[in-house]
């Protein structure tokens, strides 16, 4: 992690802050989860904040890494700020994470307003915090006081009254947020009845504490959330607060008979369509938060009709990374009183998949899936959350991407530390995952099942056909932007100009070594005739070889090929 303190708010300060915030939320995650009781006691506010911050931090790191390959300098403040906001937006989870994403987006809009600015000072930080609080409040359909919105506004007010450098402004914002957090039980009756502060607000105080450390080098004292007496010391101030509980961060407070589902998805749509979507979703449910802009949005709502909420998104644009949680069934974080714990399954499979079509295929086969959008791989925290969501004593993890092996290994270690038996099968392509899933038998002994799945995946050669985005050197020579590339086992083997011809060449090379089954996974951009052409090629030229075809949706590659 970069050295602290930072003098100005520049790209390095953004990177430092994201890393410190992630560490702070990691330390506080379980405590924040434990005080999450409103509007549903799903105990995941801390986890959602952590996953959102992890996605933001990963996006900033990617900008620094990409910049490092071009020159020895560092990215501009605008580049780092936009990456932070975009990472948080695409990784936002739950009400709490969605609002944190909008807070970071609001800050980024100020920090990146002048793309040439190298750094900003205390005045710039004051403006960024103000815009963050205002934009987050505007994103919530029905703001409620005593939530993270109140804490964010108090932080901005305190920062606005401060004079000095970034460290002085950050300290003022932190102190204002801490005081506002302590007062939340007096503003929201459900908090007072539960004897708790707002969980989302508690998370924001941790994030602002990381901002103080970024500019001063000194971490503020911890903010405990509970004590045995029912009183907690909030950043040094005693307040009648946490023993359990907290709200999610918006909306009309539903009681135990509230909406049955939480629906979250990313949406590609224009501003006009999103305005109509807000109105429709507001009529369907509550806890509505829509954040984002520039064509990409994160939508969160609690409804009874989950299908209607998704259909509204389809009418507005293109929804993806759709996640629907049934509050009544609960999940591994659910600890609400009176809600019986769901029985753990003995074994489950968790798989990363590159497209919506494959996600449906894997789900039908019984797997818990994590959707990886092209160019935006999931972070380890998202994989851990999926392992928890699978709610099993034993989990087989399929990363389905060579670049995700270390991320998946980190997730497996964390899950093991939580008492879950996890086996990582290093699948490098979704077609290898399909082969592994085909031989999966939950009734077998765990070790035997893992061996069989590993063997099936290892016996599957994999390839993909993709379009080059830029000129580059490859194992097959120099390719130009727009060339069709055929990759076998991760290396470019064929450079062509036609998808079907290139795919046939790749398939012939793979089958020259033998095979009994060809798996084709078509992306949205694949020619309509390519599957029929390849099936005919196999039927006419390779005896006793079968072919199966799946639709992968928007998966990055034009075509995935597996040969077993």
Steps between C-alpha positions, in 0.01 A plus 500: 500500500631853419654697783284731707436779560424652162532879471247563223207313356662351190487160328728347761274629778199339328688171489609529863151590619340208318750257652459638853119509468496137388715402796281697742179345366660156514571547870150633571302277262375246750411767756305697241325186375399422858316831546307483172131450579313750283304480274573126500730318738722354231822593679701594194559876506865462602558234236330709231711804586816290497423347158422842357823648634697199375368555148592869518851423625554236231398745227746761626779241516423401141543863388839522674611170347388602151671836536818331613521304175502823301740725694663543836259767629171467679146549371322833520267574790205487261593150379535362851181669625294375206636148544409507870145609418456252215637210704264580786206530262546163331582327831235665718304257717183568697361836608814587690741422219283674242496822701874478568549469123300817445698683770824407325353594164399840636854558625648386171285744303666786687851352508492417129325818385826630356670204338836677502512572875788317668363539853251692709518656848274540801256718309466234230439233763230713664320538166534129425349395834211744455420376151529139617242547777260689275520253211448202731187658646366568150554135404269374775130502414382579855784618724466429870689680776701293745667307219829521313357794306483699823855399591628601155326839517643566846848413375463743209366775729792460739751494216347814353559688824864392524792701371836351417662219309357162403587348837312771687195468277501119521522512880208744517290277272581196713410675825173628351410153374585339833274739689218450251534123530461516877176696453336261251301300759321821599401566140365161397264315732595152379860570600402624840284193563785271400757702694728549199664759276467486123720230350553683173592815688744299710662379180528852363672611821757223438553622143545859618739379769710353219491840328639660818779243511579564134577867565630493858662160535299443816204266517212632716404291796279203423124547507354207700144412414391316811567436866350276758319792664315597186705820475775547252790738476480655154844637416551593862150637571260290707157456347202280574549267209592161363427164631364376165360649187498782240317618198578459145544846368176616349133493464174450664555271794323171431399282789519122516236487226711705256611405148619145452787559256807716459576558131833644383637537150731706285321678219614651172246770416467870423387765749146527366438126528643495853267782607202289386650195670524684833130582487401146415719336766382751760149373439608136528683510833721698734867549598553627147849627419616566143858625466738560214488695175660526157302200382583259786286469815472282808139430596388381845142448618294286742188355337248219523507440124865447409413415141326833451804686631726320252252550214500872576875496455469316168258766375740776610816351348726200552511360855772252597670364813148451628481384861174412674496417871192357673487653847270228626749227416792691644864426428816433689500848651143482627488512878171679562305392805215264429639393163606133508843440349499335161646149502843482336535281195775241515670608178476774240682625194590868457606609152607819327331532160562754223145549370133494597429198282762288672384629837159353425654171386715468813209597724279234343774250582484607864800734520516836673636744244702821497463694176825646363439784259766526224793701633357513852598182688345436841701578813579242766237643731231437240609138472495462878152645509389248235646215705303624800187534287536137389448416871672162494747316721712407196555719194672434168624828350539537122670828399477418126776751421876462533529862613261435790700216655667713768179691572313172539776358722472801731123459513534129578738573788262753650206261471704223664573735788122526545470123534396414145683217326602638160670327208632722220509338156718725281272509196628745240189525284124471542501192272730325748253596771217347298696175475566499874140573584382219271669236718418665835323261739413646843439153642863396448766556763630854470854403404378254237265758352778758479735251333239408237415864430868595479568212263210599271611863493863406432399274212319786329706711262365849462509775241332827420445718198518872568551828316825691563449842658844636410820418318719261698762227481372144533633146478359489146645833388389864507126559508318823416191647664196322354681175419333177605713306747482130573647420841572141603575436868546874551748568219422656162532223241314648203461852363226541242243737357185287516345357817368181344820418309717572803275291725518207256879518492518503878259208528694294245825555691336393825337189357822393330604376843175306540180558691153365563294808578511859371338775706419832331393805701378782277535863600251767394733615221545156344371464139167320487635227272824421683353229723333316211822524297717360777252224585498395134880508492522267799231267366662469158867484597520340846324171563341429838547860622189667642433875518297701753420870461416756769418869489734696724361850454735794537812310601791694351614227263308448177521123548625257764603150393560195715623159385481198730 
